Coordinates of C-alpha atoms in Angstrom, one line a residue:
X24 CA 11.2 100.1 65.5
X25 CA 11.7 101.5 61.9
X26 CA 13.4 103.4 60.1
X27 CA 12.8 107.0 59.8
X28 CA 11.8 108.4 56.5
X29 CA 13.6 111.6 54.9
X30 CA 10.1 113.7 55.3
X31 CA 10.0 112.8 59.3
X32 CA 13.8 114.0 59.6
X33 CA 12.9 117.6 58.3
X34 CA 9.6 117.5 60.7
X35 CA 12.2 116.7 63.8
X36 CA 14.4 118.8 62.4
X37 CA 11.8 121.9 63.0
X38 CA 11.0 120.4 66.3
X39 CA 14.8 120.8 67.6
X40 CA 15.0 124.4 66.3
X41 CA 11.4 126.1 66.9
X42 CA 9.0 123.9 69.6
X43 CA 8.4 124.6 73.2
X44 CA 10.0 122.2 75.5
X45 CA 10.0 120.6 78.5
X46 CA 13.2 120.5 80.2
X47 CA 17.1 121.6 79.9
X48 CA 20.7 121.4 81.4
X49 CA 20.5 124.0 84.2
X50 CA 22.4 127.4 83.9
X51 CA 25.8 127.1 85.5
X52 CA 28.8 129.8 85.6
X53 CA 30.7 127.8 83.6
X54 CA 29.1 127.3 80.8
X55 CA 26.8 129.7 79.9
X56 CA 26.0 128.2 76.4
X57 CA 23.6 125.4 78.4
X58 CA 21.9 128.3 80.3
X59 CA 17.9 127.1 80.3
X60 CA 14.9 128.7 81.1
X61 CA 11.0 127.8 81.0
X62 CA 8.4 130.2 80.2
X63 CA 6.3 129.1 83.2
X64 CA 8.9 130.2 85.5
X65 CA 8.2 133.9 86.0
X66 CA 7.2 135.8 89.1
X67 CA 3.2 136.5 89.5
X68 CA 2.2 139.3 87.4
X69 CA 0.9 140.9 90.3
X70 CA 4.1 141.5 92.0
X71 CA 5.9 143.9 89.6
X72 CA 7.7 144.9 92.5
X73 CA 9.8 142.2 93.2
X74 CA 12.9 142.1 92.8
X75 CA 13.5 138.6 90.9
X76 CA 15.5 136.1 92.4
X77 CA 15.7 137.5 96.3
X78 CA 14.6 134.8 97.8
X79 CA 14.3 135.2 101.6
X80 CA 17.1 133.6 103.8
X81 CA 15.3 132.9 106.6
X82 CA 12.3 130.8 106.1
X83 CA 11.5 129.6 109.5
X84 CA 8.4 131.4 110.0
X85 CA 7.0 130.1 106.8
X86 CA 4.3 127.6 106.8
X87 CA 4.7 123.8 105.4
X88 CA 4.0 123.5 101.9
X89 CA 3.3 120.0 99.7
X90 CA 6.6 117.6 99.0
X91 CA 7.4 117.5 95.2
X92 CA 8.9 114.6 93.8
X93 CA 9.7 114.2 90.2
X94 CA 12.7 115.0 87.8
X95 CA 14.2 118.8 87.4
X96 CA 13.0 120.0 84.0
X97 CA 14.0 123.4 83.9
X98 CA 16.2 126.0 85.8
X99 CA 15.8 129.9 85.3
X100 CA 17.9 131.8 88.4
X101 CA 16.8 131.3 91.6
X102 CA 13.7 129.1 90.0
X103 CA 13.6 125.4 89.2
X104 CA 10.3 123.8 87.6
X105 CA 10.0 120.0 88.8
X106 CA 7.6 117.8 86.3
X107 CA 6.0 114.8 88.6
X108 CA 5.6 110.9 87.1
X109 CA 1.8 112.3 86.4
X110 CA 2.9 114.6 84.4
X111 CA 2.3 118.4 86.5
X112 CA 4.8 120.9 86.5
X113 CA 5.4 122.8 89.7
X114 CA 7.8 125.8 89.9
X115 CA 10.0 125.6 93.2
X116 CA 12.0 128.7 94.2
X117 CA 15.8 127.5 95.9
X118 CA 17.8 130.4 98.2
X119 CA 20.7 130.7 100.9
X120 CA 18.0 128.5 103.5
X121 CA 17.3 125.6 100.9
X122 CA 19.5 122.5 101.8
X123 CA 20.5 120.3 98.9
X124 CA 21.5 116.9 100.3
X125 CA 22.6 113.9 98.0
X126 CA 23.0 110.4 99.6
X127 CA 24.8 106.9 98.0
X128 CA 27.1 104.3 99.5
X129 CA 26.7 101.0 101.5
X130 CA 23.0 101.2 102.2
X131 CA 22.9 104.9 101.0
X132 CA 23.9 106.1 104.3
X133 CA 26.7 108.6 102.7
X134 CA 25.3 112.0 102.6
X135 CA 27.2 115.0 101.2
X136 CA 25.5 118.6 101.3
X137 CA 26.1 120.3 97.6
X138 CA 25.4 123.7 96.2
X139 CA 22.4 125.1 94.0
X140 CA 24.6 124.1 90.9
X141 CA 24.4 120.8 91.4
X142 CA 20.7 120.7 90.3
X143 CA 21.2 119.4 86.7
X144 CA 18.2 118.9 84.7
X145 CA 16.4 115.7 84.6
X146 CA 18.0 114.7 88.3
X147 CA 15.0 112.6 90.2
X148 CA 14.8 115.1 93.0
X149 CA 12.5 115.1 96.7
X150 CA 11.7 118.4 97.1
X151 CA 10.0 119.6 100.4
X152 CA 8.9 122.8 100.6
X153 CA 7.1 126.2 102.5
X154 CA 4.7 128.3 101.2
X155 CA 5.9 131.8 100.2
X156 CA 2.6 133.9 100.4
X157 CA 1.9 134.9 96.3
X158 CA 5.8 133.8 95.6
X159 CA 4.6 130.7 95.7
X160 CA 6.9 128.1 97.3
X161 CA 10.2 127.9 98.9
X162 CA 12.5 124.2 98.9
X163 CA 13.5 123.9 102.1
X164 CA 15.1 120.3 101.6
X165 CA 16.1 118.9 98.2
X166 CA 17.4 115.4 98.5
X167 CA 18.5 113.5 95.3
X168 CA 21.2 110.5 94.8
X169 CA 24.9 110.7 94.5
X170 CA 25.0 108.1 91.7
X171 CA 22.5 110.0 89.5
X172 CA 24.6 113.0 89.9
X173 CA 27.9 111.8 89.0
X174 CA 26.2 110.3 85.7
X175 CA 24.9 113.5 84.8
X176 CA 28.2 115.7 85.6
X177 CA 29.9 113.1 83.6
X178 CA 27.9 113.3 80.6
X179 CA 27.4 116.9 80.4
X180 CA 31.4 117.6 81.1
X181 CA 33.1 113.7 79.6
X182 CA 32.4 115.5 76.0
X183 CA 33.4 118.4 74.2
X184 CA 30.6 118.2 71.6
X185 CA 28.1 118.5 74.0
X186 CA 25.2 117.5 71.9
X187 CA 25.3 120.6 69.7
X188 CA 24.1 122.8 72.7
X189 CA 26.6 125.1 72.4
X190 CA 25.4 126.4 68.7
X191 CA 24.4 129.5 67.3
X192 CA 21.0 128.2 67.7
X193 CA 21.1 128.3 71.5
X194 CA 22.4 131.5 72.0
X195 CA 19.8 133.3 69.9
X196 CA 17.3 131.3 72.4
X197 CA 19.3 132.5 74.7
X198 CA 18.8 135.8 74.3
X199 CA 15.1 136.0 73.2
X200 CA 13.7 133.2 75.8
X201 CA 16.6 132.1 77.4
X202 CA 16.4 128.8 75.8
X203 CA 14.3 125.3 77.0
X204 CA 17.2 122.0 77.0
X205 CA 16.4 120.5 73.7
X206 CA 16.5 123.2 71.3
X207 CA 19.7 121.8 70.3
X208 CA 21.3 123.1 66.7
X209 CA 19.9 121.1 63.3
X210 CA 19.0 117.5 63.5
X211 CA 21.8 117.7 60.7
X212 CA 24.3 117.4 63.3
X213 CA 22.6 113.8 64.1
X214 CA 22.3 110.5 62.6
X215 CA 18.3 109.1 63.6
X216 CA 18.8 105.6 63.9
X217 CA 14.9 104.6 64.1
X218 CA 11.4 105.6 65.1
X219 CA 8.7 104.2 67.0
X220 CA 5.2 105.4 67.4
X221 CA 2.6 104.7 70.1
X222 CA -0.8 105.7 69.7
X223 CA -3.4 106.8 71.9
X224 CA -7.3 106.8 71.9
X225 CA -9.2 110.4 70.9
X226 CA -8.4 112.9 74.2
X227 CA -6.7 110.2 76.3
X228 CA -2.7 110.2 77.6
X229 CA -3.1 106.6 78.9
X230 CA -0.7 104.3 77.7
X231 CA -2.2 100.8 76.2
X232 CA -0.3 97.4 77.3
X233 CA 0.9 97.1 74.0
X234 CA 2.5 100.4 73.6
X235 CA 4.3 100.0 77.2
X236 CA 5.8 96.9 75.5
X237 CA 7.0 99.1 72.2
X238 CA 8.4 101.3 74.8
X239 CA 10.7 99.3 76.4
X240 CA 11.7 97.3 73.1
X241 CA 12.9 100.9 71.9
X242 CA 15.0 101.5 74.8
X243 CA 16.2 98.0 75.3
X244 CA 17.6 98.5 71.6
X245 CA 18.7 101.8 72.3
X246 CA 20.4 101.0 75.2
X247 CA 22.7 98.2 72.7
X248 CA 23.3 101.9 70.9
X249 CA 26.6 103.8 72.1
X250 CA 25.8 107.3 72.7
X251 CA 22.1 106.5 71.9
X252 CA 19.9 109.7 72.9
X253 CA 15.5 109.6 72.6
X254 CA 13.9 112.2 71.1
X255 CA 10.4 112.2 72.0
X256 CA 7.2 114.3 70.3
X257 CA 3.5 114.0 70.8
X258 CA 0.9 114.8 68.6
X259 CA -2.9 114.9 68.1
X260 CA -5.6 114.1 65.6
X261 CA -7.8 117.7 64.2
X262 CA -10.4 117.1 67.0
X263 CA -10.5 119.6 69.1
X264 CA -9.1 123.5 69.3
X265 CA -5.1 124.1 68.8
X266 CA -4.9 125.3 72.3
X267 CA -6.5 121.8 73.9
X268 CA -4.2 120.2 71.6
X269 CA -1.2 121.4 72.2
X270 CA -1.7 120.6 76.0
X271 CA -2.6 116.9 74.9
X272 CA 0.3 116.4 72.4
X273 CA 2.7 117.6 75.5
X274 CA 0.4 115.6 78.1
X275 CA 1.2 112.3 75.8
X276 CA 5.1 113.2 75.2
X277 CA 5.5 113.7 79.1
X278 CA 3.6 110.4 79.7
X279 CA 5.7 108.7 77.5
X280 CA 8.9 109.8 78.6
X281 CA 8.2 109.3 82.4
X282 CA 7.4 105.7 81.8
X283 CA 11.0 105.5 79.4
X284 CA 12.7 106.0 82.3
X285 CA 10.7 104.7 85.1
X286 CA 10.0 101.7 84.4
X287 CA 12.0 101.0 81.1
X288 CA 15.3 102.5 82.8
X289 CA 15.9 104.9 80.3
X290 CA 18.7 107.8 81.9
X291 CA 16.9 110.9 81.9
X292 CA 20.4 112.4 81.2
X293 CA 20.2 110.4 77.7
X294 CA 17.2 112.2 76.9
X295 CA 16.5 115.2 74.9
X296 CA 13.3 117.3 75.9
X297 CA 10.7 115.8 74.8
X298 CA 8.0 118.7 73.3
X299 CA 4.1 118.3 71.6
X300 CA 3.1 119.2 68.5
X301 CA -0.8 119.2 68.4
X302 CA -2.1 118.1 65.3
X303 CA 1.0 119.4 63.1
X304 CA 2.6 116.8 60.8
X305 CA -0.3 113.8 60.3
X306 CA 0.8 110.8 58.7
X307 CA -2.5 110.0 58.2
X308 CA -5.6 111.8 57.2
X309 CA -7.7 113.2 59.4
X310 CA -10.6 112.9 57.3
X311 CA -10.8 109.0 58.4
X312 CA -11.3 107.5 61.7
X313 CA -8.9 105.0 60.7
X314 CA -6.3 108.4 60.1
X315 CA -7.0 109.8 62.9
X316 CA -6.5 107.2 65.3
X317 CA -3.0 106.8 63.3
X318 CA -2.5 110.4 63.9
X319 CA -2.9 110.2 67.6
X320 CA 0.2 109.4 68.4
X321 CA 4.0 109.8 70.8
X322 CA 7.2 109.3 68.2
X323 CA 9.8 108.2 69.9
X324 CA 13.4 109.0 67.8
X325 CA 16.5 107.2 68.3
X326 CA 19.5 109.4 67.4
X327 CA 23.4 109.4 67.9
X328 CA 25.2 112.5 67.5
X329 CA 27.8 112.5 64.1
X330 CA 30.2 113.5 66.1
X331 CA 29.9 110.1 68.4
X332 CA 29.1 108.0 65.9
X333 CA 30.7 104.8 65.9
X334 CA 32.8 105.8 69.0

C-alpha cells in the first residue's frame, strides 16, 4: 500500500462524480435519496408496449429458467441486476409470486420470508428463476442470509452521514439516470488513506498470485481501519478501441472486487462501486512496453469518510 498522490485524488474525484458503475443501495420508500438504477435494466426495445414493472402474479405456467448466484448490484423498480463471481451481469425481474426467504441460526435452520425491500445491494443472493418469454426472466425463489442482511440494514440506517449519498450530486443522477450506488458527492467529503495497484497482462482479467496476495494485504489493513470503505477502478493500456477497453477496464474492476470479498472477506456493504476507466489516466506512458504494462492495471483506494474519521 501507498500513499495516494494529490493528482490520483482529483482522478478519483471524477470517477465518484461522472463514471458508470456497477452497483448501488436499492431504492426504498424511505429514502429516496439512495434510489439506484443501471442502464442495462430496461425492458427489450421491442416491447414498447409494456407497461414497465407489471410483472405477472402467477408464474406457474412458466418454464424453468437458469439459477443465478452472485451479489445484487443494482435495483431499478420491479428489476434487480445480479453480477456472478465470473463477472456477468444478469437482469432478474421480482413480482407478487417471487418468494424472498433469508435463513441464519443454529445450523441456519431459521428461515424468515421478507419483502422485495429487503434486497439491498451487494447482498450474496440464490436466485432461481422462470423464463418470461422476451421479458426475460422471472425470480421465483431468492434466498440470501439473515446475518448479511442485518449487516447491511445496519450500515445503511446506524449513520446519518450515509456516505455522502444523499448529496446534490445524487439527485441530479437521480433525475437524469436514476443514479448507479457509487456516484457518491466529491471525494472531498473523504480522507483516502492509501492505494494499491494490481496489474494485469495486455487483454487479460486474470489475477497473478502475487496480486491476490496485494489484495488481501490491502483489506487485511483496511479491515484495522474504522469505517474503512474500498474504492475500486480498472483501467487499460492504448491497445485496443475505447469501446473494448472500457469493457476490459470494468472486466478487471469486477474481478478484483469479487475476489476482495470472496476470498479476502472484504463486506460487500463496505464497498463502493467499483467502475473502469479504459485507458483514461496512465501513470505510465503508453509509448513503452514497460508503460504500458504499468498502465494495465485495478486501483484499489482506501478511504474513510471526514465525517467518521477517527470515530
Amino acid at each position: 500500500m501507498s500513499l495516494i498522490s494529490k493528482s490520483s485524488k482529483y482522478c478519483l474525484m471524477f470517477t465518484l462524480l461522472a463514471a458508470p458503475a456497477i452497483g448501488s443501495v436499492s431504492a426504498q420508500q424511505a429514502d429516496p435519496a439512495l434510489q439506484t438504477d443501471s442502464s442495462s435494466l430496461k425492458p427489450p426495445a421491442d416491447s414498447e408496449a409494456t407497461v414497465y414493472g407489471q410483472v405477472p402474479s402467477d408464474i406457474s405456467d412458466m418454464p424453468e429458467g437458469p439459477e443465478v448466484d452472485g451479489i445484487i448490484s443494482a435495483r431499478n423498480g420491479n428489476q434487480v441486476q445480479i453480477t456472478t463471481p465470473d463477472g456477468t451481469q444478469k437482469a432478474v425481474n421480482i413480482g407478487d409470486a417471487t418468494e424472498i426467504k433469508s435463513s441464519g441460526g443454529f445450523l441456519g435452520l431459521a428461515k424468515h420470508k421478507l419483502a422485495s425491500d429487503a434486497l439491498l445491494n451487494g447482498l450474496p443472493v440464490e436466485v432461481k428463476t422462470v423464463e418470461w418469454g422476451q421479458q426475460g426472466l422471472i425470480a421465483s425463489q431468492i434466498k440470501l442470509k439473515t446475518k448479511d442482511y442485518k449487516t447491511a440494514a445496519m450500515i445503511r440506517n446506524g449513520t446519518d452521514q450515509r456516505f455522502a449519498q444523499q448529496g446534490a450530486a445524487i439527485q441530479q443522477n437521480a433525475s437524469d439516470t436514476e443514479a448507479l450506488r457509487g456516484r457518491f458527492g466529491d471525494l472531498d467529503q473523504y480522507n483516502v488513506k492509501a492505494t494499491t495497484n494490481v496489474n494485469f497482462d495486455t487483454g487479460k482479467a486474470v489475477l497473478s498470485s502475487e496480486a491476490k496476495q496485494e489484495l488481501c494485504s490491502t483489506a487485511s489493513q483496511a479491515q484495522g481501519m474504522d469505517n474503512a470503505l474500498l474504492l475500486v477502478v480498472g483501467y487499460t493500456d492504448s491497445t485496443g478501441s475505447q469501446e473494448l477497453n472500457q469493457k476490459l477496464s470494468e472486466k478487471r474492476a469486477s474481478r478484483v472486487v469479487n475476489y476482495l470479498q470472496q476470498t479476502c472477506g472484504w463486506k460487500p456493504y463496505r464497498m463502493l462501486t467499483p467502475t473502469g476507466m479504459a485507458e483514461a489516466d496512465p501513470v505510465a506512458s503508453n509509448a513503452t512496453a514497460s508503460g504500458k504494462a504499468q498502465n494495465r492495471r485495478v486501483s484499489v483506494n482506501v478511504l474513510v469518510s471526514k465525517g467518521l474519521d477517527g470515530m
